[in-house]
mmCIF file of C-alpha atoms in Angstrom:
data_model
loop_
_atom_site.group_PDB
_atom_site.id
_atom_site.type_symbol
_atom_site.label_atom_id
_atom_site.label_comp_id
_atom_site.label_asym_id
_atom_site.label_seq_id
_atom_site.Cartn_x
_atom_site.Cartn_y
_atom_site.Cartn_z
ATOM 1 C CA MET A 1 -82.863 -144.185 14.626
ATOM 2 C CA SER A 2 -80.868 -146.933 16.755
ATOM 3 C CA ALA A 3 -81.741 -150.409 17.678
ATOM 4 C CA THR A 4 -83.112 -149.966 20.902
ATOM 5 C CA ALA A 5 -85.452 -146.990 19.819
ATOM 6 C CA VAL A 6 -88.615 -146.787 19.582
ATOM 7 C CA ALA A 7 -90.294 -146.142 16.708
ATOM 8 C CA GLU A 8 -93.314 -144.414 17.895
ATOM 9 C CA ALA A 9 -94.747 -142.191 20.941
ATOM 10 C CA LEU A 10 -97.131 -144.031 22.842
ATOM 11 C CA ALA A 11 -99.825 -142.514 25.160
ATOM 12 C CA ILE A 12 -100.526 -144.561 28.643
ATOM 13 C CA ASP A 13 -103.105 -144.204 30.671
ATOM 14 C CA PRO A 14 -100.745 -143.980 34.503
ATOM 15 C CA THR A 15 -103.625 -144.811 35.992
ATOM 16 C CA THR A 16 -104.611 -148.424 33.616
ATOM 17 C CA GLN A 17 -100.914 -148.702 32.298
ATOM 18 C CA GLN A 18 -102.703 -149.347 29.039
ATOM 19 C CA VAL A 19 -101.434 -147.922 25.857
ATOM 20 C CA TYR A 20 -104.711 -146.092 24.592
ATOM 21 C CA ALA A 21 -102.651 -144.235 21.313
ATOM 22 C CA ARG A 22 -99.554 -144.325 19.409
ATOM 23 C CA TYR A 23 -98.531 -141.992 17.774
ATOM 24 C CA PRO A 24 -95.826 -142.829 14.721
ATOM 25 C CA PHE A 25 -92.836 -140.058 14.592
ATOM 26 C CA ASP A 26 -92.360 -137.987 11.835
ATOM 27 C CA THR A 27 -89.494 -139.341 8.992
ATOM 28 C CA ALA A 28 -86.340 -137.166 8.745
ATOM 29 C CA ASP A 29 -88.594 -135.945 5.528
ATOM 30 C CA ARG A 30 -91.089 -134.590 7.400
ATOM 31 C CA ALA A 31 -89.651 -133.237 9.655
ATOM 32 C CA ALA A 32 -87.355 -131.135 7.476
ATOM 33 C CA GLU A 33 -90.911 -130.729 5.305
ATOM 34 C CA ILE A 34 -92.312 -128.556 8.636
ATOM 35 C CA VAL A 35 -89.380 -126.810 9.078
ATOM 36 C CA ALA A 36 -89.554 -125.359 5.203
ATOM 37 C CA GLN A 37 -93.246 -125.041 5.552
ATOM 38 C CA SER A 38 -92.711 -123.153 8.427
ATOM 39 C CA SER A 39 -89.994 -121.085 7.235
ATOM 40 C CA VAL A 40 -92.284 -120.065 4.179
ATOM 41 C CA ALA A 41 -94.908 -119.432 6.342
ATOM 42 C CA GLN A 42 -93.222 -116.840 8.546
ATOM 43 C CA ARG A 43 -92.375 -114.296 5.485
ATOM 44 C CA HIS A 44 -96.034 -113.464 5.487
ATOM 45 C CA TRP A 45 -97.009 -113.494 8.774
ATOM 46 C CA ARG A 46 -94.124 -111.476 9.959
ATOM 47 C CA SER A 47 -95.326 -108.970 7.249
ATOM 48 C CA LEU A 48 -98.749 -108.560 9.773
ATOM 49 C CA SER A 49 -99.295 -105.999 12.241
ATOM 50 C CA VAL A 50 -99.138 -106.959 15.687
ATOM 51 C CA GLU A 51 -102.954 -106.316 16.208
ATOM 52 C CA GLN A 52 -103.267 -108.453 12.957
ATOM 53 C CA ARG A 53 -101.746 -111.467 14.865
ATOM 54 C CA CYS A 54 -103.924 -110.587 17.618
ATOM 55 C CA VAL A 55 -107.092 -111.706 16.154
ATOM 56 C CA PHE A 56 -105.987 -115.151 15.979
ATOM 57 C CA LEU A 57 -104.788 -115.494 19.505
ATOM 58 C CA TYR A 58 -108.070 -114.569 20.866
ATOM 59 C CA GLN A 59 -109.987 -116.777 18.579
ATOM 60 C CA MET A 60 -108.108 -119.408 19.961
ATOM 61 C CA ALA A 61 -108.655 -118.258 23.772
ATOM 62 C CA GLU A 62 -112.631 -118.592 22.438
ATOM 63 C CA LEU A 63 -111.897 -122.262 21.042
ATOM 64 C CA LEU A 64 -110.304 -122.935 24.661
ATOM 65 C CA ASP A 65 -112.858 -122.161 26.188
ATOM 66 C CA ARG A 66 -115.486 -124.064 23.842
ATOM 67 C CA ASP A 67 -113.500 -127.394 24.195
ATOM 68 C CA VAL A 68 -111.985 -127.237 27.872
ATOM 69 C CA ASP A 69 -113.590 -130.355 28.576
ATOM 70 C CA ALA A 70 -112.101 -132.481 26.076
ATOM 71 C CA LEU A 71 -108.435 -130.769 26.130
ATOM 72 C CA ALA A 72 -109.103 -131.480 29.920
ATOM 73 C CA ARG A 73 -109.416 -135.118 29.112
ATOM 74 C CA SER A 74 -106.452 -135.905 27.136
ATOM 75 C CA MET A 75 -104.283 -134.531 29.528
ATOM 76 C CA THR A 76 -105.636 -136.737 32.194
ATOM 77 C CA HIS A 77 -105.966 -140.201 30.489
ATOM 78 C CA GLU A 78 -101.879 -139.074 29.111
ATOM 79 C CA MET A 79 -100.344 -138.005 32.184
ATOM 80 C CA GLY A 80 -102.731 -138.386 35.224
ATOM 81 C CA LYS A 81 -103.615 -134.641 35.822
ATOM 82 C CA PRO A 82 -106.478 -134.317 38.318
ATOM 83 C CA ILE A 83 -109.316 -133.412 35.923
ATOM 84 C CA ARG A 84 -110.022 -130.423 37.671
ATOM 85 C CA GLN A 85 -106.756 -129.118 37.473
ATOM 86 C CA ALA A 86 -106.677 -130.183 33.753
ATOM 87 C CA ARG A 87 -109.613 -127.946 33.429
ATOM 88 C CA ALA A 88 -107.915 -124.723 35.481
ATOM 89 C CA GLU A 89 -104.783 -125.424 33.153
ATOM 90 C CA VAL A 90 -106.872 -124.441 29.745
ATOM 91 C CA VAL A 91 -108.939 -121.664 31.734
ATOM 92 C CA LYS A 92 -105.934 -120.401 32.683
ATOM 93 C CA THR A 93 -104.433 -120.562 28.930
ATOM 94 C CA ALA A 94 -107.032 -119.031 27.634
ATOM 95 C CA ALA A 95 -106.752 -115.935 29.803
ATOM 96 C CA ALA A 96 -103.019 -115.891 28.895
ATOM 97 C CA LEU A 97 -104.052 -115.484 24.917
ATOM 98 C CA ARG A 98 -106.690 -113.030 26.396
ATOM 99 C CA TRP A 99 -103.811 -110.990 28.381
ATOM 100 C CA TYR A 100 -101.043 -111.063 25.180
ATOM 101 C CA VAL A 101 -104.006 -109.570 22.802
ATOM 102 C CA ASN A 102 -104.646 -106.662 25.421
ATOM 103 C CA HIS A 103 -100.771 -105.829 26.202
ATOM 104 C CA GLY A 104 -98.944 -107.760 23.645
ATOM 105 C CA PRO A 105 -99.237 -104.446 20.823
ATOM 106 C CA ALA A 106 -97.346 -102.183 23.493
ATOM 107 C CA PHE A 107 -94.727 -104.422 24.667
ATOM 108 C CA LEU A 108 -93.850 -104.854 20.978
ATOM 109 C CA ALA A 109 -93.970 -101.164 19.967
ATOM 110 C CA ASP A 110 -90.862 -98.926 18.860
ATOM 111 C CA GLN A 111 -89.465 -98.046 21.773
ATOM 112 C CA PRO A 112 -87.007 -94.708 21.973
ATOM 113 C CA THR A 113 -83.503 -94.813 23.235
ATOM 114 C CA THR A 114 -81.004 -91.976 24.286
ATOM 115 C CA VAL A 115 -78.630 -92.539 22.341
ATOM 116 C CA GLY A 116 -79.514 -90.285 19.590
ATOM 117 C CA ALA A 117 -82.549 -87.864 18.287
ATOM 118 C CA GLY A 118 -84.768 -90.184 16.141
ATOM 119 C CA THR A 119 -83.164 -92.969 17.393
ATOM 120 C CA ILE A 120 -85.687 -96.560 18.396
ATOM 121 C CA VAL A 121 -84.923 -99.746 19.429
ATOM 122 C CA ARG A 122 -87.340 -101.878 17.447
ATOM 123 C CA PHE A 123 -88.576 -105.721 17.779
ATOM 124 C CA GLU A 124 -88.146 -107.998 14.279
ATOM 125 C CA PRO A 125 -89.264 -111.770 14.263
ATOM 126 C CA LEU A 126 -86.576 -113.920 13.932
ATOM 127 C CA GLY A 127 -88.105 -116.924 11.766
ATOM 128 C CA PRO A 128 -89.341 -120.331 13.211
ATOM 129 C CA VAL A 129 -88.723 -121.240 16.424
ATOM 130 C CA LEU A 130 -88.318 -124.841 17.522
ATOM 131 C CA SER A 131 -90.062 -125.195 21.198
ATOM 132 C CA ILE A 132 -89.199 -128.213 23.317
ATOM 133 C CA GLN A 133 -91.662 -128.614 25.815
ATOM 134 C CA PRO A 134 -92.176 -130.875 28.881
ATOM 135 C CA TRP A 135 -94.855 -133.354 29.722
ATOM 136 C CA ASN A 136 -96.612 -131.782 33.124
ATOM 137 C CA PHE A 137 -98.806 -128.875 31.519
ATOM 138 C CA PRO A 138 -99.442 -130.485 28.199
ATOM 139 C CA ILE A 139 -101.939 -127.559 27.517
ATOM 140 C CA TRP A 140 -99.979 -124.053 29.576
ATOM 141 C CA GLN A 141 -96.389 -124.893 29.316
ATOM 142 C CA PRO A 142 -96.808 -125.041 24.938
ATOM 143 C CA MET A 143 -99.253 -122.451 24.362
ATOM 144 C CA ARG A 144 -97.197 -119.952 26.658
ATOM 145 C CA ALA A 145 -94.638 -120.349 24.568
ATOM 146 C CA ALA A 146 -96.461 -120.158 21.303
ATOM 147 C CA MET A 147 -99.066 -117.286 22.234
ATOM 148 C CA ALA A 148 -95.566 -114.925 22.531
ATOM 149 C CA ILE A 149 -94.088 -116.321 19.860
ATOM 150 C CA LEU A 150 -96.610 -115.877 17.155
ATOM 151 C CA LEU A 151 -96.979 -112.262 18.448
ATOM 152 C CA ALA A 152 -93.899 -111.128 17.724
ATOM 153 C CA GLY A 153 -94.045 -112.634 14.013
ATOM 154 C CA ASN A 154 -91.925 -115.571 14.607
ATOM 155 C CA THR A 155 -93.650 -119.315 13.473
ATOM 156 C CA TYR A 156 -94.108 -122.192 15.961
ATOM 157 C CA ILE A 157 -92.678 -125.743 16.152
ATOM 158 C CA LEU A 158 -93.526 -127.377 18.680
ATOM 159 C CA LYS A 159 -92.063 -131.128 19.687
ATOM 160 C CA PRO A 160 -94.015 -132.140 22.680
ATOM 161 C CA ALA A 161 -93.165 -134.622 25.250
ATOM 162 C CA PRO A 162 -93.969 -138.443 23.916
ATOM 163 C CA ASN A 163 -96.239 -138.851 26.280
ATOM 164 C CA VAL A 164 -98.899 -135.700 25.657
ATOM 165 C CA VAL A 165 -98.534 -136.104 21.726
ATOM 166 C CA GLY A 166 -102.324 -136.050 22.404
ATOM 167 C CA SER A 167 -102.781 -133.152 23.423
ATOM 168 C CA ALA A 168 -100.840 -131.128 21.242
ATOM 169 C CA LEU A 169 -102.017 -132.302 18.371
ATOM 170 C CA LEU A 170 -105.236 -131.543 19.722
ATOM 171 C CA LEU A 171 -103.900 -127.732 19.774
ATOM 172 C CA GLU A 172 -102.317 -128.081 16.776
ATOM 173 C CA ARG A 173 -106.302 -128.696 15.127
ATOM 174 C CA LEU A 174 -107.208 -125.322 17.457
ATOM 175 C CA TRP A 175 -105.010 -123.338 15.924
ATOM 176 C CA VAL A 176 -105.855 -124.515 12.117
ATOM 177 C CA GLU A 177 -109.487 -123.507 13.094
ATOM 178 C CA SER A 178 -108.806 -120.598 14.548
ATOM 179 C CA GLY A 179 -107.732 -119.534 11.307
ATOM 180 C CA LEU A 180 -104.252 -119.134 11.633
ATOM 181 C CA PRO A 181 -102.764 -119.407 8.152
ATOM 182 C CA SER A 182 -100.649 -123.053 7.155
ATOM 183 C CA GLY A 183 -97.265 -123.735 8.679
ATOM 184 C CA LEU A 184 -97.224 -121.307 11.354
ATOM 185 C CA SER A 185 -97.691 -123.501 13.823
ATOM 186 C CA ALA A 186 -96.694 -127.142 13.928
ATOM 187 C CA VAL A 187 -96.480 -130.414 15.802
ATOM 188 C CA LEU A 188 -92.971 -132.031 15.202
ATOM 189 C CA ASN A 189 -93.272 -135.852 16.565
ATOM 190 C CA ALA A 190 -89.588 -136.371 16.121
ATOM 191 C CA GLU A 191 -87.374 -139.112 17.744
ATOM 192 C CA PRO A 192 -84.108 -137.310 19.233
ATOM 193 C CA THR A 193 -82.030 -137.442 15.648
ATOM 194 C CA GLN A 194 -85.399 -135.640 14.514
ATOM 195 C CA VAL A 195 -84.680 -133.240 16.759
ATOM 196 C CA ALA A 196 -81.051 -132.411 16.434
ATOM 197 C CA ASP A 197 -81.392 -131.877 12.585
ATOM 198 C CA ALA A 198 -84.308 -129.396 13.349
ATOM 199 C CA ILE A 199 -82.036 -127.217 15.852
ATOM 200 C CA ALA A 200 -79.330 -127.903 13.404
ATOM 201 C CA ASP A 201 -81.287 -126.295 10.274
ATOM 202 C CA PRO A 202 -80.301 -122.631 9.718
ATOM 203 C CA ALA A 203 -84.091 -121.867 9.217
ATOM 204 C CA VAL A 204 -84.821 -122.135 12.869
#
């Protein structure tokens, strides 16, 4: 880390300019551990059917509906989104999860081709996916990526913008509560060096 780099992500309420939360950046060892755990978890996750994965997405939608107010307040404190817009963002995200539950299995089904008799296109999981997300839609943007990535049998590592780490951690806790197996969805709170190392990891 350079001499001018900060050692933590700061949550600064834009209406007061006051720091109300600090999130120390993950160490290099912790960042490597997150990637390794994600890679191991994906070996089992990829063996489940799309329908089995849908169960966790549906449960996550239920939890978002339950915690809409807490998630909306987090966004408002962290990046200043008006509370009505923040609530709408959470509701939209829950609706999208249910949409993927209803339509995802058809999207990922084997598809016949015209190449030859019995030839198909099959959608295979790739492994851990590192998703580097912006600050302006702290729930919708990370979850829009997560729902497709997880449904397809990959694992999800979220690197949020530094000012919305709290919202990312709320999502991580809800994924755990949904029953999603350990290692399938994780937050990487990292400064650029750790992000570069994660990108360079052959597992990602």
